[in-house]
Short mmCIF file of C-alpha atoms and ligand atoms in Angstrom, two decimals:
data_model
loop_
_atom_site.label_atom_id
_atom_site.label_comp_id
_atom_site.label_asym_id
_atom_site.label_seq_id
_atom_site.Cartn_x
_atom_site.Cartn_y
_atom_site.Cartn_z
CA UNK B 1 0.23 0.07 0.20
CA UNK B 2 0.83 3.59 -1.04
CA UNK B 3 0.31 6.57 1.14
CA UNK B 4 3.32 8.63 0.08
CA UNK B 5 1.18 10.90 -1.54
CA UNK B 6 -0.62 11.60 1.54
CA UNK B 7 0.80 14.22 3.81
CA UNK B 8 1.99 12.36 7.40
CA UNK B 9 3.68 14.13 10.42
CA UNK B 10 5.36 11.57 12.17
CA UNK B 11 4.68 10.94 16.15
CA UNK B 12 6.25 7.54 16.72
CA UNK B 13 8.61 4.81 14.94
CA UNK B 14 6.43 1.79 13.91
CA UNK B 15 5.69 -1.09 13.84
CA UNK B 16 4.16 -1.31 17.13
CA UNK B 17 4.59 -4.54 18.89
CA UNK B 18 2.59 -7.90 18.34
CA UNK B 19 3.57 -10.30 22.10
CA UNK B 20 1.15 -13.35 23.24
CA UNK B 21 -0.43 -12.90 26.40
CA UNK B 22 0.92 -16.00 27.15
CA UNK B 23 -0.23 -16.53 31.00
CA UNK B 24 -4.06 -15.48 30.08
CA UNK B 25 -3.23 -18.11 27.40
CA UNK B 26 -2.07 -20.65 29.63
CA UNK B 27 -5.73 -20.11 31.28
CA UNK B 28 -8.30 -20.43 27.78
CA UNK B 29 -8.32 -24.08 26.02
CA UNK B 30 -6.28 -23.45 23.17
CA UNK B 31 -6.72 -20.36 21.57
CA UNK B 32 -3.92 -17.67 21.55
CA UNK B 33 -4.39 -14.04 21.89
CA UNK B 34 -1.85 -11.78 20.86
CA UNK B 35 -1.98 -8.32 21.03
CA UNK B 36 -0.13 -4.89 19.12
CA UNK B 37 0.73 -2.55 21.60
CA UNK B 38 -0.88 0.43 20.07
CA UNK B 39 -0.69 1.49 23.72
CA UNK B 40 2.97 2.22 24.16
CA UNK B 41 3.73 4.22 20.86
CA UNK B 42 5.12 7.41 21.24
CA UNK B 43 3.85 10.61 22.96
CA UNK B 44 1.11 11.90 25.29
CA UNK B 45 0.88 8.57 27.17
CA UNK B 46 -0.14 6.67 24.00
CA UNK B 47 -2.84 4.94 22.00
CA UNK B 48 -4.80 4.50 19.30
CA UNK B 49 -5.17 8.31 17.93
CA UNK B 50 -1.86 9.07 17.07
CA UNK B 51 -1.92 6.91 14.01
CA UNK B 52 -4.88 9.06 12.78
CA UNK B 53 -2.80 12.12 14.12
CA UNK B 54 0.10 11.93 11.87
CA UNK B 55 -2.40 12.18 9.35
CA UNK B 56 -4.52 14.24 10.56
CA UNK B 57 -1.69 16.64 11.43
CA UNK B 58 -0.12 16.66 8.11
CA UNK B 59 -3.03 17.94 6.64
CA UNK B 60 -3.38 20.41 8.63
CA UNK B 61 0.09 21.58 8.68
CA UNK B 62 -0.05 21.22 4.34
CA UNK B 63 -2.70 23.73 4.41
CA UNK B 64 -1.04 26.09 6.52
CA UNK B 65 -3.29 25.86 10.41
CA UNK B 66 -2.20 27.20 13.04
CA UNK B 67 -4.38 25.16 15.69
CA UNK B 68 -6.13 21.91 15.68
CA UNK B 69 -9.70 22.08 16.93
CA UNK B 70 -11.44 18.80 18.10
CA UNK B 71 -14.24 17.84 19.76
CA UNK B 72 -14.36 14.57 22.53
CA UNK B 73 -16.02 13.75 25.39
CA UNK B 74 -14.87 15.27 29.04
CA UNK B 75 -12.19 11.76 29.02
CA UNK B 76 -11.81 11.99 25.94
CA UNK B 77 -8.10 10.03 24.76
CA UNK B 78 -8.46 11.80 21.38
CA UNK B 79 -8.58 15.12 22.86
CA UNK B 80 -5.38 13.96 24.89
CA UNK B 81 -3.24 12.80 21.93
CA UNK B 82 -4.48 15.56 19.77
CA UNK B 83 -3.60 18.36 22.52
CA UNK B 84 -0.26 16.31 22.65
CA UNK B 85 0.44 15.74 19.07
CA UNK B 86 -0.34 19.59 18.47
CA UNK B 87 2.02 20.66 21.52
CA UNK B 88 4.71 18.48 19.53
CA UNK B 89 3.95 19.80 16.20
CA UNK B 90 4.01 23.61 17.23
CA UNK B 91 0.72 24.00 16.60
CA UNK B 92 -2.15 25.24 19.13
CA UNK B 93 -4.91 23.06 20.27
CA UNK B 94 -8.54 23.44 21.35
CA UNK B 95 -10.53 21.32 22.97
CA UNK B 96 -14.59 21.57 22.83
CA UNK B 97 -15.46 18.46 25.54
CA UNK B 98 -19.14 17.81 25.90
CA UNK B 99 -20.49 16.33 29.42
CA UNK B 100 -21.89 13.34 27.33
CA UNK B 101 -21.25 10.85 29.71
CA UNK B 102 -23.32 10.54 32.54
CA UNK B 103 -20.99 10.74 35.85
CA UNK B 104 -20.33 12.92 37.83
CA UNK B 105 -17.54 11.99 40.34
CA UNK B 106 -14.65 14.28 41.29
CA UNK B 107 -11.98 11.92 39.18
CA UNK B 108 -13.93 12.22 35.42
CA UNK B 109 -14.44 15.50 35.77
CA UNK B 110 -11.41 16.44 37.06
CA UNK B 111 -8.56 13.52 36.84
CA UNK B 112 -7.16 11.56 33.77
CA UNK B 113 -7.16 12.83 30.80
CA UNK B 114 -7.93 16.22 31.38
CA UNK B 115 -5.15 16.27 34.02
CA UNK B 116 -2.92 15.95 30.29
CA UNK B 117 -5.01 18.14 28.11
CA UNK B 118 -4.01 21.13 30.04
CA UNK B 119 -0.70 19.89 30.96
CA UNK B 120 0.03 19.85 26.75
CA UNK B 121 -1.53 23.46 26.73
CA UNK B 122 -4.99 22.47 25.17
CA UNK B 123 -7.45 25.28 25.36
CA UNK B 124 -11.01 23.06 26.92
CA UNK B 125 -14.03 24.58 26.27
CA UNK B 126 -16.35 22.04 28.90
CA UNK B 127 -20.11 21.87 27.16
CA UNK B 128 -22.85 20.67 29.40
CA UNK B 129 -24.21 17.27 28.00
CA UNK B 130 -26.56 18.81 25.71
CA UNK B 131 -25.14 20.97 23.86
CA UNK B 132 -25.29 21.92 20.29
CA UNK B 133 -21.52 21.30 19.95
CA UNK B 134 -22.25 21.81 16.01
CA UNK B 135 -23.16 25.04 16.23
CA UNK B 136 -20.55 25.74 19.17
CA UNK B 137 -18.34 24.26 16.96
CA UNK B 138 -19.12 26.99 13.79
CA UNK B 139 -18.74 29.59 16.59
CA UNK B 140 -15.85 28.81 17.31
CA UNK B 141 -13.72 28.26 13.58
CA UNK B 142 -15.25 31.70 12.48
CA UNK B 143 -13.93 33.56 15.44
CA UNK B 144 -10.67 32.04 14.94
CA UNK B 145 -10.96 32.89 10.86
CA UNK B 146 -11.66 36.41 12.74
CA UNK B 147 -9.13 36.68 14.49
CA UNK B 148 -6.67 36.19 11.71
CA UNK B 149 -5.78 32.14 13.34
CA UNK B 150 -6.14 29.65 10.63
CA UNK B 151 -7.85 25.71 12.47
CA UNK B 152 -7.86 22.69 11.37
CA UNK B 153 -11.48 20.99 12.43
CA UNK B 154 -11.02 17.47 13.58
CA UNK B 155 -14.01 15.27 13.32
CA UNK B 156 -14.92 13.17 16.74
CA UNK B 157 -12.47 10.33 17.32
CA UNK B 158 -9.91 12.15 14.43
CA UNK B 159 -12.58 9.51 12.35
CA UNK B 160 -12.03 11.51 8.95
CA UNK B 161 -11.46 9.15 6.12
CA UNK B 162 -8.49 11.05 5.96
CA UNK B 163 -8.11 9.97 9.93
CA UNK B 164 -8.50 6.17 8.60
CA UNK B 165 -5.64 5.78 6.64
CA UNK B 166 -3.49 5.46 9.57
CA UNK B 167 -5.53 2.45 10.32
CA UNK B 168 -5.22 1.95 6.85
CA UNK B 169 -1.61 1.34 7.35
CA UNK B 170 -1.71 -0.59 10.40
CA UNK B 171 -3.45 -3.21 9.12
CA UNK B 172 -0.54 -3.85 6.35
CA UNK B 173 1.97 -3.44 9.34
CA UNK B 174 -0.13 -6.22 10.93
CA UNK B 175 0.06 -8.33 7.81
CA UNK B 176 4.44 -7.81 7.22
CA UNK B 177 4.82 -8.56 10.91
CA UNK B 178 2.33 -11.60 10.34
CA UNK B 179 4.62 -13.35 7.82
CA UNK B 180 7.76 -12.59 9.69
CA UNK B 181 6.61 -14.20 13.19
CA UNK B 182 4.82 -17.21 11.08
CA UNK B 183 1.85 -16.69 13.09
CA UNK B 184 -1.64 -17.05 11.06
CA UNK B 185 -4.51 -14.99 12.78
CA UNK B 186 -8.16 -15.68 12.69
CA UNK B 187 -8.90 -11.94 13.38
CA UNK B 188 -8.07 -8.87 14.27
CA UNK B 189 -9.98 -7.68 16.36
CA UNK B 190 -10.72 -3.96 18.29
CA UNK B 191 -12.62 -2.03 20.18
CA UNK B 192 -15.39 0.05 18.23
CA UNK B 193 -16.17 4.00 19.01
CA UNK B 194 -15.90 6.45 16.49
CA UNK B 195 -15.51 3.22 14.19
CA UNK B 196 -12.11 5.05 12.62
CA UNK B 197 -10.41 1.88 13.67
CA UNK B 198 -12.39 -0.98 12.38
CA UNK B 199 -13.21 0.98 9.25
CA UNK B 200 -8.86 2.04 8.84
CA UNK B 201 -8.16 -1.40 9.10
CA UNK B 202 -10.95 -3.10 7.17
CA UNK B 203 -10.30 -0.94 4.24
CA UNK B 204 -6.25 -1.49 4.79
CA UNK B 205 -6.76 -4.83 4.08
CA UNK B 206 -8.97 -5.12 1.22
CA UNK B 207 -6.26 -2.61 -0.10
CA UNK B 208 -3.79 -5.69 0.65
CA UNK B 209 -6.51 -8.25 -0.38
CA UNK B 210 -7.21 -9.56 2.87
CA UNK B 211 -11.51 -9.67 3.16
CA UNK B 212 -11.98 -6.83 5.14
CA UNK B 213 -14.42 -9.34 7.62
CA UNK B 214 -10.89 -10.56 8.82
CA UNK B 215 -11.38 -7.68 11.27
CA UNK B 216 -14.19 -7.40 13.74
CA UNK B 217 -14.97 -4.76 16.15
CA UNK B 218 -17.00 -4.22 19.22
CA UNK B 219 -19.03 -1.57 20.05
CA UNK B 220 -18.58 0.65 22.57
CA UNK B 221 -20.63 3.80 21.09
CA UNK B 222 -23.88 3.68 19.59
CA UNK B 223 -26.09 0.16 19.61
CA UNK B 224 -24.86 -2.45 16.71
CA UNK B 225 -26.39 -1.28 13.69
CA UNK B 226 -25.53 1.89 13.63
CA UNK B 227 -21.47 1.94 14.48
CA UNK B 228 -21.75 -1.05 11.99
CA UNK B 229 -23.52 1.88 9.30
CA UNK B 230 -20.85 4.02 9.86
CA UNK B 231 -18.21 2.06 10.34
CA UNK B 232 -19.17 0.72 6.23
CA UNK B 233 -19.61 4.09 5.06
CA UNK B 234 -16.07 5.03 6.78
CA UNK B 235 -14.46 2.18 5.17
CA UNK B 236 -15.23 2.67 1.89
CA UNK B 237 -14.53 6.66 1.74
CA UNK B 238 -10.90 5.53 2.66
CA UNK B 239 -11.33 2.70 0.55
CA UNK B 240 -12.06 5.46 -2.47
CA UNK B 241 -8.80 7.22 -0.94
CA UNK B 242 -6.20 3.74 -1.27
CA UNK B 243 -7.65 2.21 -4.53
CA UNK B 244 -10.87 3.88 -6.12
CA UNK B 245 -12.75 0.72 -8.11
CA UNK B 246 -12.36 -1.39 -4.47
CA UNK B 247 -16.64 -2.22 -3.50
CA UNK B 248 -17.58 -2.85 0.20
CA UNK B 249 -20.20 -4.35 1.22
CA UNK B 250 -21.82 -4.44 4.40
CA UNK B 251 -21.60 -8.32 5.32
CA UNK B 252 -18.01 -7.14 4.87
CA UNK B 253 -18.32 -5.17 8.49
CA UNK B 254 -18.34 -7.32 11.58
CA UNK B 255 -19.70 -5.43 14.56
CA UNK B 256 -20.90 -6.84 18.08
CA UNK B 257 -22.94 -4.90 20.34
CA UNK B 258 -23.36 -7.08 22.87
CA UNK B 259 -20.63 -5.84 25.40
CA UNK B 260 -21.39 -2.14 25.09
CA UNK B 261 -24.01 -2.18 28.52
CA UNK B 262 -25.98 0.46 29.41
CA UNK B 263 -24.16 3.13 27.05
CA UNK B 264 -20.65 4.62 26.08
CA UNK B 265 -18.31 5.26 29.57
CA UNK B 266 -21.08 3.31 31.55
CA UNK B 267 -19.28 0.00 32.71
CA UNK B 268 -20.29 -3.28 32.71
CA UNK B 269 -19.31 -6.04 35.36
CA UNK B 270 -17.65 -7.97 31.97
CA UNK B 271 -15.19 -4.90 31.34
CA UNK B 272 -13.99 -4.91 35.18
CA UNK B 273 -13.32 -8.10 34.75
CA UNK B 274 -11.48 -8.00 31.67
CA UNK B 275 -9.44 -5.24 33.23
CA UNK B 276 -8.15 -6.79 36.11
CA UNK B 277 -8.12 -10.10 35.21
CA UNK B 278 -5.45 -8.64 32.10
CA UNK B 279 -3.57 -6.41 34.97
CA UNK B 280 -3.17 -8.89 37.20
CA UNK B 281 -1.99 -12.45 34.88
CA UNK B 282 0.56 -9.82 32.33
CA UNK B 283 0.66 -6.19 34.04
CA UNK B 284 -0.70 -5.05 30.77
CA UNK B 285 -3.65 -1.82 30.61
CA UNK B 286 -6.93 -2.23 29.25
CA UNK B 287 -8.72 0.85 29.86
CA UNK B 288 -12.54 1.34 31.07
CA UNK B 289 -14.18 2.76 28.23
CA UNK B 290 -13.02 0.47 24.68
CA UNK B 291 -10.81 -2.47 24.75
CA UNK B 292 -12.01 -3.18 28.42
CA UNK B 293 -15.23 -3.97 26.71
CA UNK B 294 -13.98 -4.86 23.66
CA UNK B 295 -11.99 -7.25 25.31
CA UNK B 296 -14.87 -8.88 27.50
CA UNK B 297 -16.44 -9.25 24.22
CA UNK B 298 -13.21 -10.96 23.13
CA UNK B 299 -13.22 -13.30 26.69
CA UNK B 300 -16.95 -13.87 25.94
CA UNK B 301 -16.64 -15.25 22.11
CA UNK B 302 -13.35 -17.47 22.96
CA UNK B 303 -16.02 -19.33 25.76
CA UNK B 304 -18.66 -19.46 23.51
CA UNK B 305 -16.31 -21.49 20.95
CA UNK B 306 -16.46 -18.64 17.83
CA UNK B 307 -12.89 -20.00 17.58
CA UNK B 308 -11.42 -23.36 18.30
CA UNK B 309 -8.18 -24.74 19.96
CA UNK B 310 -5.39 -23.70 17.79
CA UNK B 311 -6.78 -20.24 16.59
CA UNK B 312 -4.38 -17.56 17.02
CA UNK B 313 -6.44 -13.87 17.53
CA UNK B 314 -4.97 -10.63 17.31
CA UNK B 315 -6.56 -8.36 20.33
CA UNK B 316 -5.59 -4.58 19.04
CA UNK B 317 -4.24 -2.64 22.92
CA UNK B 318 -5.91 0.22 22.03
CA UNK B 319 -4.85 2.74 25.00
CA UNK B 320 -6.72 4.51 27.23
CA UNK B 321 -4.62 4.52 29.98
CA UNK B 322 -5.34 7.74 31.09
CA UNK B 323 -9.25 7.16 31.83
CA UNK B 324 -8.66 4.69 34.57
CA UNK B 325 -7.73 7.66 36.78
CA UNK B 326 -10.98 8.93 35.88
CA UNK B 327 -12.59 5.76 36.87
CA UNK B 328 -11.38 5.08 40.28
CA UNK B 329 -14.28 3.90 42.14
CA UNK B 330 -15.01 1.73 39.70
CA UNK B 331 -11.59 -0.69 39.83
CA UNK B 332 -11.89 -0.06 44.53
CA UNK B 333 -12.02 -3.48 45.96
C1 PLP F 401 -10.62 6.02 20.58
C2 PLP F 401 -10.75 4.95 21.14
C3 PLP F 401 -11.13 3.56 20.45
C4 PLP F 401 -11.79 2.85 19.73
O1 PLP F 401 -11.82 4.35 18.47
P1 PLP F 401 -12.57 4.72 17.43
O2 PLP F 401 -11.42 4.74 15.77
O3 PLP F 401 -13.00 5.96 17.86
O4 PLP F 401 -13.46 3.15 16.85
C5 PLP F 401 -10.63 2.37 21.46
N1 PLP F 401 -9.32 2.39 22.38
C6 PLP F 401 -9.32 3.59 22.81
C7 PLP F 401 -8.84 3.62 24.10
C8 PLP F 401 -9.79 5.08 22.13
O5 PLP F 401 -9.01 6.35 22.98
#
């Protein structure tokens, strides 16, 4: 896959490691889980948004932007990494953070990612959960333009088609590593929030001659059906940039919505158990909003014999460690 025609601002040295969860795997009946460590790459405490930000910042800089503007929840990992990446690139950063998650604890409102947003020098716009976010963003873009500033707007999760290129590139990286390691994966599993990670990987696999359904996701934001539609649309837009003419059908995008619980950012028992289990077995951190729920889904599917003994599966560790501190009470024993 040739991405050299797209502007890119490097934020980490690839490829990220792929490693087996050896102790945990010994407890499973013959299915081996490998993890791709996108959680420990590069700057700003790491996470999946850095791959998208390489292309988003690349485009922003090419357009002559001096400011990055993005949106997310109060504990958005994407917002935190946009702040870190903007700092690295010498751009100003503004974060529009509506309180969309029904959680009002001191730690949720003031710890975790929000501490880091400030450290990286970003300006935070604190909005109520029912705010007109699109209206606020439009007004803010206008106000910045009137001051002679040039802002680049990245949508929620950085999941524009350009942002998704980061995970299309990751698809090729996974195929290379799989070859080098001599390990075949039955599936690649990811959490699905704003859908860019799933969509980018799906487009990247298709562009590399693999079926899109090689990657499957667990929805944590919208319910499954809505997530499926959004992912399909973004995957098609991304594929149009990479390999115009290649088609994607609805059945190519596989989304499981059974582990989302009551909604985005609301803990589930499965998530709590998965975060604890992986922490204790491996010393590795899932997060409470995305990868914890997705990993709970993977453990459930392994127990339900979706995979057979001898199968290897690859779970992409997407980061979100700072959010653990925002959910302190959830993990109290
Ligand atoms: C944003 C995020 C995801 C989901 O990625 P999308 O591309 O938005 O679907 C998963 N895990 C973590 C830790 C994230 O911050």
